[in-house]
Structure formats: structure tokens, C-alpha cells
mmCIF file of C-alpha atoms and ligand atoms in Angstrom:
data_model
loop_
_atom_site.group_PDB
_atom_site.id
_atom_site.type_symbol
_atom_site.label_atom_id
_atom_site.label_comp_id
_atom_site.label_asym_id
_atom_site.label_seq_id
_atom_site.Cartn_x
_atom_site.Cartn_y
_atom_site.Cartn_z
ATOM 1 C CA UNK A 21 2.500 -2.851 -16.355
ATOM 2 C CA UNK A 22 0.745 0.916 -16.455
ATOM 3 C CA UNK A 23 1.984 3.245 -14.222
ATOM 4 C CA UNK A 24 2.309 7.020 -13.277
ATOM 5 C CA UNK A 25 5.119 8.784 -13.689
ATOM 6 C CA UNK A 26 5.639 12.459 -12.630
ATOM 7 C CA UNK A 27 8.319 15.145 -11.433
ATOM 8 C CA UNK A 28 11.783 15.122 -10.303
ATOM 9 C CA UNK A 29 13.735 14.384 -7.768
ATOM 10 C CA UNK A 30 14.524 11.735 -5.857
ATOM 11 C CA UNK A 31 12.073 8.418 -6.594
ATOM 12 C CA UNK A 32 9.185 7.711 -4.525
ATOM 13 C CA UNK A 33 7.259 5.116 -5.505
ATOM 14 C CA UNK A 34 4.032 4.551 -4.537
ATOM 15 C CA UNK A 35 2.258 0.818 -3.891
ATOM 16 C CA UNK A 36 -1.424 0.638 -3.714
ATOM 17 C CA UNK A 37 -3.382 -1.675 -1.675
ATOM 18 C CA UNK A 38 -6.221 -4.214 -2.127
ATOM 19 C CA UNK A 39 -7.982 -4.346 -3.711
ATOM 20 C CA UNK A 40 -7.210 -1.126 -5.125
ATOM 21 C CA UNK A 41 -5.255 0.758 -8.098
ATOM 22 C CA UNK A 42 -2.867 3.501 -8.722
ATOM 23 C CA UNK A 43 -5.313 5.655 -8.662
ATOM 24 C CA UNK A 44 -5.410 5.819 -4.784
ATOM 25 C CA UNK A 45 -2.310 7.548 -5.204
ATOM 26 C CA UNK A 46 -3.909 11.075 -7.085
ATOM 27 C CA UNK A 47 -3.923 13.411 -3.913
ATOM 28 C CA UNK A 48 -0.100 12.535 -3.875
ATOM 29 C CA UNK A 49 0.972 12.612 -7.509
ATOM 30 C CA UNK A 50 -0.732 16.169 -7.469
ATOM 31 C CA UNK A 51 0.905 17.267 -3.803
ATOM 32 C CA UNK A 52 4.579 15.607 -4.147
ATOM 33 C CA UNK A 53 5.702 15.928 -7.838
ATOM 34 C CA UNK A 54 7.432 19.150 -6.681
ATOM 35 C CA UNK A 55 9.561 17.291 -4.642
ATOM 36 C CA UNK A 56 10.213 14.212 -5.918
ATOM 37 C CA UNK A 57 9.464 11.951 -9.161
ATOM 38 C CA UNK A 58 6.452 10.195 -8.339
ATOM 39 C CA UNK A 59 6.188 6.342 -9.984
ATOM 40 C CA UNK A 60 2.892 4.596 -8.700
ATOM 41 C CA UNK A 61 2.243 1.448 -10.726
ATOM 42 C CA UNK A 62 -0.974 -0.863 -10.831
ATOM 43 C CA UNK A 63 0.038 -4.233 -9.531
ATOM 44 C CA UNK A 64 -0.140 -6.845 -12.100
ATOM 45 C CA UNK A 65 -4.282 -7.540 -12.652
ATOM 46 C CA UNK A 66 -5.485 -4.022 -11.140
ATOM 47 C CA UNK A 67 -5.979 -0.782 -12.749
ATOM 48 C CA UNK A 68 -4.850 -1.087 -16.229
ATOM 49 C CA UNK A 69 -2.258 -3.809 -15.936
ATOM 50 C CA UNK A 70 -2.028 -6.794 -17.877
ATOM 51 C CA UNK A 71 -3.849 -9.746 -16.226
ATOM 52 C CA UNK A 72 -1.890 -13.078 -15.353
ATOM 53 C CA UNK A 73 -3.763 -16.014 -14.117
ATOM 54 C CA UNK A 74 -1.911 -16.459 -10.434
ATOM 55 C CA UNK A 75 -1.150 -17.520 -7.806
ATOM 56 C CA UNK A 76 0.159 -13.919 -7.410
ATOM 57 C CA UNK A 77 2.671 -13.460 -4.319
ATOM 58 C CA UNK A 78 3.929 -10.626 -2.414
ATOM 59 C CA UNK A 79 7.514 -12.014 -3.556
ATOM 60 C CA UNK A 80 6.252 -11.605 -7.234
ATOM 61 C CA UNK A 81 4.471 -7.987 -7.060
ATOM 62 C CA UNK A 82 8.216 -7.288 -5.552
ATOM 63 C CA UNK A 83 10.066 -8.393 -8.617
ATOM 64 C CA UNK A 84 7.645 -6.936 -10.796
ATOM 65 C CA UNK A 85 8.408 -3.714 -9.016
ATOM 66 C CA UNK A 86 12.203 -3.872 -9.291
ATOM 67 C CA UNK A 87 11.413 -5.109 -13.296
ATOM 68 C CA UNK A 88 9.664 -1.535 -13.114
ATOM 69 C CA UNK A 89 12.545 0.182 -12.310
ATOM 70 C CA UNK A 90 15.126 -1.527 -14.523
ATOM 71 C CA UNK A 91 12.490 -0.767 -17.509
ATOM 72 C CA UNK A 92 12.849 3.170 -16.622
ATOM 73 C CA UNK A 93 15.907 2.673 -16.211
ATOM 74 C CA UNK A 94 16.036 3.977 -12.237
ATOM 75 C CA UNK A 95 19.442 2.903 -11.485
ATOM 76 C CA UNK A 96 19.674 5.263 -8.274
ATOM 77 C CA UNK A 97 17.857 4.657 -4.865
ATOM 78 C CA UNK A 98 14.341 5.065 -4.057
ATOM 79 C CA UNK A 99 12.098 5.827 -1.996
ATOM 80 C CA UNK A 100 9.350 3.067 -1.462
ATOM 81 C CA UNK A 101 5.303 3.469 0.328
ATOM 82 C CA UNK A 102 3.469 0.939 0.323
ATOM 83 C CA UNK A 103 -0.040 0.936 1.756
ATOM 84 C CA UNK A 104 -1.582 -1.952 3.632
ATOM 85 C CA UNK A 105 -0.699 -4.908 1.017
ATOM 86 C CA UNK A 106 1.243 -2.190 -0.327
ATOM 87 C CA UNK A 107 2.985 -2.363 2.721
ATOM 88 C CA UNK A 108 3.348 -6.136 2.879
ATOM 89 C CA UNK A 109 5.097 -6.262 -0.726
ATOM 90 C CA UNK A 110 7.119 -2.984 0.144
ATOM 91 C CA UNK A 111 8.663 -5.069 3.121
ATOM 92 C CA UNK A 112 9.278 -7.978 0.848
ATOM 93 C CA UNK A 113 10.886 -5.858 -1.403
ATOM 94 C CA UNK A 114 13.400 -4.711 1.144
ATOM 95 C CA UNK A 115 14.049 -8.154 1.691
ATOM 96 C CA UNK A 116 15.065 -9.089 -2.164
ATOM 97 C CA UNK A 117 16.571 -5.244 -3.030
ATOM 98 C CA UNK A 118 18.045 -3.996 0.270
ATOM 99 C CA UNK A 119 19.974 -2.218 -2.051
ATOM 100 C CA UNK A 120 17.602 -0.088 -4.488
ATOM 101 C CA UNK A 121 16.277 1.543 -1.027
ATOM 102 C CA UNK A 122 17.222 4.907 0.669
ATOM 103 C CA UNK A 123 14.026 5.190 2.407
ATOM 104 C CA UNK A 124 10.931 3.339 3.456
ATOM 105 C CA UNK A 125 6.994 4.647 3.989
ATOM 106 C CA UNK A 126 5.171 2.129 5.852
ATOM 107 C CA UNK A 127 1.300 2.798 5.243
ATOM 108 C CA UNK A 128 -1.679 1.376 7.322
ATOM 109 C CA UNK A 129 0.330 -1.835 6.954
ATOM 110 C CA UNK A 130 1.837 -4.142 9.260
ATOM 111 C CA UNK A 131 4.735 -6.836 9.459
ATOM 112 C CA UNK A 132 3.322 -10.182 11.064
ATOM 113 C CA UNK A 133 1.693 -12.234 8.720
ATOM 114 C CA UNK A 134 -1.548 -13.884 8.907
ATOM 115 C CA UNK A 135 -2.876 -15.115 12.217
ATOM 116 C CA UNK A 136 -5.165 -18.563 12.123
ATOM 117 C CA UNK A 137 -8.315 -16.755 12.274
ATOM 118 C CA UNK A 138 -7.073 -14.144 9.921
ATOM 119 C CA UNK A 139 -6.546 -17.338 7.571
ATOM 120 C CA UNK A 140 -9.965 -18.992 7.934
ATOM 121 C CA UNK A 141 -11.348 -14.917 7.061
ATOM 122 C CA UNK A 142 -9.213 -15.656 4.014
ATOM 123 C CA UNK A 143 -10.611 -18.677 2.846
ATOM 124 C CA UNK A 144 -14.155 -17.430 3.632
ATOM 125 C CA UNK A 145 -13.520 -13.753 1.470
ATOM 126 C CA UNK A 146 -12.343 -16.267 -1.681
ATOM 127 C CA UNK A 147 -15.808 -18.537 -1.524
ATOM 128 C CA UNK A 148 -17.677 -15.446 -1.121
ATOM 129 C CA UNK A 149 -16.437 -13.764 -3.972
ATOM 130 C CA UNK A 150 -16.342 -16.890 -5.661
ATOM 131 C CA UNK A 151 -20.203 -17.119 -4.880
ATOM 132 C CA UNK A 152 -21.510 -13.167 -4.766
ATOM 133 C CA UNK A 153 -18.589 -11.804 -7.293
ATOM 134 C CA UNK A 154 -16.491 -8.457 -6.073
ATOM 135 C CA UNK A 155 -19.503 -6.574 -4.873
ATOM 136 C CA UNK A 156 -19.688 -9.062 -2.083
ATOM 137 C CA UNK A 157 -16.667 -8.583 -1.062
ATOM 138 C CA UNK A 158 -16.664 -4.589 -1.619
ATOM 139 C CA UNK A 159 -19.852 -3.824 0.139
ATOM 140 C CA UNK A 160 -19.072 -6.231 3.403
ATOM 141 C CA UNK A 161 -14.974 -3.864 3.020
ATOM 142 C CA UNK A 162 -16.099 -0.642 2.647
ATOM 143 C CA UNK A 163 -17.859 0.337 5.982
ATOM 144 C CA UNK A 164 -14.348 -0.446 7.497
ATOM 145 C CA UNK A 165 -12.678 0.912 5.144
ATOM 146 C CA UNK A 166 -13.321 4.875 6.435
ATOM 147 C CA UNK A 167 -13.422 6.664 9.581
ATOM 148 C CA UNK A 168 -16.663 7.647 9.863
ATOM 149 C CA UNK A 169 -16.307 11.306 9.641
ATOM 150 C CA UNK A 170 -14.791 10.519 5.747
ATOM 151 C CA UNK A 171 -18.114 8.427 5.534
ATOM 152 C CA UNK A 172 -20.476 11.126 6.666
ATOM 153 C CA UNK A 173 -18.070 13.873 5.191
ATOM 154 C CA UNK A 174 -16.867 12.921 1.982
ATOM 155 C CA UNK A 175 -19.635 10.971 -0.026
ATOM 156 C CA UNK A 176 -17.722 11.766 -3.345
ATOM 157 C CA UNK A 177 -14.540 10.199 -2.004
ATOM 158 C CA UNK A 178 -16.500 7.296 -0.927
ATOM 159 C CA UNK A 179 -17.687 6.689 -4.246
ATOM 160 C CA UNK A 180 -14.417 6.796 -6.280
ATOM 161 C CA UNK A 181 -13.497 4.150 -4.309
ATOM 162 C CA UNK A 182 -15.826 1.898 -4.399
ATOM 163 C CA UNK A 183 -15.591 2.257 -7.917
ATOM 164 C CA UNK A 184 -12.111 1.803 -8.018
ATOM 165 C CA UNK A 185 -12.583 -1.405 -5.651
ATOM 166 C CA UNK A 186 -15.621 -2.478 -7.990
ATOM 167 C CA UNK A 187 -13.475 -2.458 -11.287
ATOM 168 C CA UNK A 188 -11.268 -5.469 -9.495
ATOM 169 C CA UNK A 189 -11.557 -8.379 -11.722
ATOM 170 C CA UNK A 190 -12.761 -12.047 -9.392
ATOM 171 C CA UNK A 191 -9.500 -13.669 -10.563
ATOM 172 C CA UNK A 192 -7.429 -11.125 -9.535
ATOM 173 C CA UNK A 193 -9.149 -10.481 -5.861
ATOM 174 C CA UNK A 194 -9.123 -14.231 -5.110
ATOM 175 C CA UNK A 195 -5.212 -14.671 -6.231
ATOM 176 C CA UNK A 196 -4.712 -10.839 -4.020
ATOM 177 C CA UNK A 197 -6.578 -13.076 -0.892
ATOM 178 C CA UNK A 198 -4.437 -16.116 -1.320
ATOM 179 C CA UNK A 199 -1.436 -14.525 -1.820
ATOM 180 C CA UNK A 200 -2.207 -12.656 1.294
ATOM 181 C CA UNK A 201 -3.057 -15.619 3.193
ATOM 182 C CA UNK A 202 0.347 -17.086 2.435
ATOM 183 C CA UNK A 203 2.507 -14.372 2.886
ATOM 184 C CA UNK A 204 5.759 -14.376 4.997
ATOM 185 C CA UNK A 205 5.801 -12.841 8.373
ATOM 186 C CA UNK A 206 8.039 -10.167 8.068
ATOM 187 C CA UNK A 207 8.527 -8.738 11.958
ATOM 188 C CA UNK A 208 11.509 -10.754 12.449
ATOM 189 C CA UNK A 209 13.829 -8.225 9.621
ATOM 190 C CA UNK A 210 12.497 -5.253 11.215
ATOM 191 C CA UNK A 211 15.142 -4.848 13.377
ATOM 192 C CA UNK A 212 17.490 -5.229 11.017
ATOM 193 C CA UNK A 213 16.378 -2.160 8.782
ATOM 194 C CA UNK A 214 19.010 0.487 8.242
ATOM 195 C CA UNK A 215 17.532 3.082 6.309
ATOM 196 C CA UNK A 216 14.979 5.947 7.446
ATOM 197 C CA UNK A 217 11.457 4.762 7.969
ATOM 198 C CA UNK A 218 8.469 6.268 8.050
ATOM 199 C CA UNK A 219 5.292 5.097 9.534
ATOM 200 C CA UNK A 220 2.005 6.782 8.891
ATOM 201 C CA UNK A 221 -1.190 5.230 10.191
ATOM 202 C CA UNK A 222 -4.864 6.464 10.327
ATOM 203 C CA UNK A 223 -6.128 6.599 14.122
ATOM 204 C CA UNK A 224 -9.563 4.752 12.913
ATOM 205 C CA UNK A 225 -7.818 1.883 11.341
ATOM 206 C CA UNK A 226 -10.681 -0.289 11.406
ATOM 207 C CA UNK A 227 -8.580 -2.773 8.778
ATOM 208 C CA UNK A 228 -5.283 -2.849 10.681
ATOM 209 C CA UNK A 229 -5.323 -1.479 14.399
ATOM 210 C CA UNK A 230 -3.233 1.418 15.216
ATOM 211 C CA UNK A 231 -0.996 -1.053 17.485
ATOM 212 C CA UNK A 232 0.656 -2.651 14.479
ATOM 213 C CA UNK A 233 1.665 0.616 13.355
ATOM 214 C CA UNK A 234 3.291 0.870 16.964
ATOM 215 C CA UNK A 235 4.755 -2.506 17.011
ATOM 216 C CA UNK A 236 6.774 -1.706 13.986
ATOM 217 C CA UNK A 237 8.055 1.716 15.190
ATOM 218 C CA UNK A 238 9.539 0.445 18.322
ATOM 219 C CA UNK A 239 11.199 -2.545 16.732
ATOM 220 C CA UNK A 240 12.869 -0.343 13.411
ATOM 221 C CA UNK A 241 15.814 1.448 14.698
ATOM 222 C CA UNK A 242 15.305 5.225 14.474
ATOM 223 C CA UNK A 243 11.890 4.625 13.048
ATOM 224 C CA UNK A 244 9.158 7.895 12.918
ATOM 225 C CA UNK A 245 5.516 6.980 13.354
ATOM 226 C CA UNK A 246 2.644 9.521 12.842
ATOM 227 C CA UNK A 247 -0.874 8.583 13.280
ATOM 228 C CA UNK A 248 -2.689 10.700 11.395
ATOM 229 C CA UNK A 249 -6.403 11.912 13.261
ATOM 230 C CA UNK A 250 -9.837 11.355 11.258
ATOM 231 C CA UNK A 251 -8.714 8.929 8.983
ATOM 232 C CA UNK A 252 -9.124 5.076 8.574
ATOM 233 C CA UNK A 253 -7.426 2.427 6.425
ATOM 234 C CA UNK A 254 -7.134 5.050 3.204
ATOM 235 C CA UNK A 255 -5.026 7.477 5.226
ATOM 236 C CA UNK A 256 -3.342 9.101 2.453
ATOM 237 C CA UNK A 257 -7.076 10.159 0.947
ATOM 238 C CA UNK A 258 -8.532 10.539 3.896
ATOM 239 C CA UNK A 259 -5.939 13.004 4.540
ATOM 240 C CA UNK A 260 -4.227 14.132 2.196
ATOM 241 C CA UNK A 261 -2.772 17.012 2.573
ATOM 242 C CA UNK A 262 -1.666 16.085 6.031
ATOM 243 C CA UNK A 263 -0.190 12.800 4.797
ATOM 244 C CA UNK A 264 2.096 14.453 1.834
ATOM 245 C CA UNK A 265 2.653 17.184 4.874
ATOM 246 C CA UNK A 266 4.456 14.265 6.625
ATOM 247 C CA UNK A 267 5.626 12.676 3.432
ATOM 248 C CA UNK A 268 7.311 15.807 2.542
ATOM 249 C CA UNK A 269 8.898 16.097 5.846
ATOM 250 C CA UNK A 270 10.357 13.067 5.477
ATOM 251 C CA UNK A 271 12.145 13.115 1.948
ATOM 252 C CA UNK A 272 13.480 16.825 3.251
ATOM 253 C CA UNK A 273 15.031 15.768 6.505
ATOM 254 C CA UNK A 274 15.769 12.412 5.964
ATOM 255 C CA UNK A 275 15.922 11.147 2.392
ATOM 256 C CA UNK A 276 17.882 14.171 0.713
HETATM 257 C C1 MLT B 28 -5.351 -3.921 2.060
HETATM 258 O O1 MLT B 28 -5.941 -2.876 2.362
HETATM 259 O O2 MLT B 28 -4.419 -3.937 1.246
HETATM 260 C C2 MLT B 28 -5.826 -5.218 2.667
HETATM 261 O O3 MLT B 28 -7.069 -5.032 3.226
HETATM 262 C C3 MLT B 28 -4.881 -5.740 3.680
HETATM 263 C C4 MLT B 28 -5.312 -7.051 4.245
HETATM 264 O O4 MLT B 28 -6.423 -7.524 3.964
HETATM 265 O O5 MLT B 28 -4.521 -7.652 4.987
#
């Protein structure tokens, strides 16, 4: 497993999305490392991590992740953001290693699981890319990916992630879109959370609506939700300095 690793302080480990890598994560190993030791790990098939042939679950990117930690030897509590899928494996975590957590950074994500028609979109993504390979599935993702003003604003940005999203390997999106498809629903535990949760959502979501975001902070106890203005799905790069602003806030008030 290849990850990032930089700074001190308390760990805050980072979870990318799909069908991304670690390297979504740049704006805040750069902005945060003063504050905390940053750990943001490809998933098992992205970035530069080894390749296993599937199925893939959010279950196993969770054990992989607490493997992670016992390999580093990170004994003490973390700190744990997940975005989007990041965010459905981060809340699977919490429900295998309650105890590795001190804090929780829910990202564009959201706790229900699949709905029907969410399913069928599923099954349809897996024989497209079967049939047209990743671009297909890239170039129908990335329009609703942004908010439009990153779109218009930030054509470099744009392309670094399409390029990250292009380097995806087929096996490893289709086992990503199944083990999506079969994930748990996770919005009965929410109540049940105990430590300090963040919530940071981009107001465009396109991928995820804004309401999820809101669903989640009124059912975590004591939960913080801040929906962060011109951004979409990639919140933390479509704002980033706002995003480690909040991020920042966070570990200061609540975490240390
Ligand atoms: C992600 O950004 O990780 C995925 O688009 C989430 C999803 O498809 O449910």
C-alpha cells in the first residue's frame, strides 16, 4: 500500500474517493502538515498500490486502513476524512475501530446506501466501462464532478484530475462500482457517534446533494456542518484553502 506521510501532530488521515488517488489530497498535505501528521494512502488498486483482483468492499478498504496504521505503528487515535467513497469506508471504519478514532471528517459523502435506481446506475457504469474502458466512464463523471466556476476557472485543476481519474485501471473501477453498489447503509449508527464530527460539503454537489450532508448533521450528536460556496464534489480542491481553514478549526477546538 503507498501512501503519504507528513508532519506531526495528531493523525489525520486522509481517504480519497472514486475513482481517484492520494493525490487529491496535495492542497492538504501542503496546508495541514503544520498541524498535524498527515497519512493519505491510495486504496488498494489506485494510485500506486498493489492491485488485487476483487470484489473490493468498503469493509475491506477499512481493514486495509487499520493494517496501515498497525504497519506505522500509530497506536494513538486519529483523526479520519474520508471523501465521498472516502466517506463511505471512513463510516465503516468507525463501525469495525470505534476505538482508533478521536475525530471524524465527513467529505461530500453521505450515510444511506444505494437506492434502487442508484443500483441499476451501478450496473449500467460497470457494462459501460466494460464496453468504452475508463474514459467512458471519466468523460460522462467529470462535468458533474465541478461547480462550474472551477470548470470555467481552473482548467489546470480540471486536467490533473482527469488524469488522475484516467490512470484508474478497468478492474479496479468495476470492483470500486460493485463494491459501492453493495455497500451497507450506514444512517442507522449515526446517532450513535460519540466523537467530534465534522461535515464539509461543496454547495454545487452535483454527485451527492447538499441535503445528505444535512441529513447527517442533524442525526450526529454535536455534529458541525460547513458547506463550503463555489465548489462541487472535489471540495477540498475546489477550495482549498477554505477547506484546511475549516479542517484546521476543527483539530484546534475539538480534536486537541
Ligand atoms: C465518489 O466520488 O467517491 C463516488 O462518486 C461516490 C459514489 O459514486 O457514490
Amino acid at each position: 500500500m503507498h501512501y503519504d506521510h507528513n508532519g506531526e501532530g495528531v493523525p489525520l488521515v486522509f481517504v480519497h474517493g472514486f475513482p481517484l488517488n492520494r493525490k487529491m489530497w496535495k492542497p492538504q498535505l501542503s496546508g495541514l502538515s503544520d498541524i498535524a501528521q498527515i497519512i493519505a494512502p491510495d486504496l488498494r488498486g489506485h494510485g500506486d498500490s498493489e492491485a488485487t483482483p476483487g470484489p473490493f468492499s468498503m469493509d475491506l478498504f477499512a481493514q486495509d486502513l487499520d493494517s496501515l496504521l498497525n504497519a506505522l505503528d500509530i497506536n494513538e487515535q486519529i483523526v479520519l476524512c474520508g471523501l465521498s467513497m472516502g466517506g463511505y469506508i471512513s463510516l465503516e471504519f468507525y463501525k469495525l475501530f470505534p476505538e482508533r478514532l478521536a475525530g471524524l471528517i465527513l467529505t461530500a459523502t453521505r450515510a444511506a446506501g444505494d437506492s434502487s435506481e442508484g443500483k441499476a446506475a451501478r450496473d449500467d457504469a460497470v457494462k459501460r466501462a466494460k464496453r468504452e474502458g475508463v474514459e467512458g466512464i471519466v468523460n460522462g463523471m467529470l462535468p458533474k464532478l465541478l461547480a462550474k466556476n472551477t470548470q470555467m476557472n481552473k482548467p489546470e485543476l480540471v486536467s490533473i484530475i482527469q488524469d488522475m481519474m484516467n490512470s484508474i485501471s478497468v478492474n479496479t473501477l468495476v470492483a470500486d462500482l460493485i463494491a459501492m453498489k453493495e455497500r451497507r447503509d450506514s444512517t442507522q449508527i449515526l446517532g450513535a457517534i460519540q466523537i467530534p464530527t465534522l461535515i464539509i460539503h461543496g454547495a454545487d454537489d452535483q454527485i451527492i446533494p447538499v441535503e445528505e450532508a444535512e441529513a447527517m448533521a442533524s442525526a450526529i450528536p454535536g455534529a458541525r456542518l460547513k458547506v463550503l460556496p463555489d465548489a462541487g464534489h472535489l471540495v477540498n480542491l475546489e477550495q482549498p484553502v477554505l477547506f484546511n481553514h475549516n479542517v484546521h478549526r476543527f483539530l484546534i477546538e475539538q480534536i486537541k
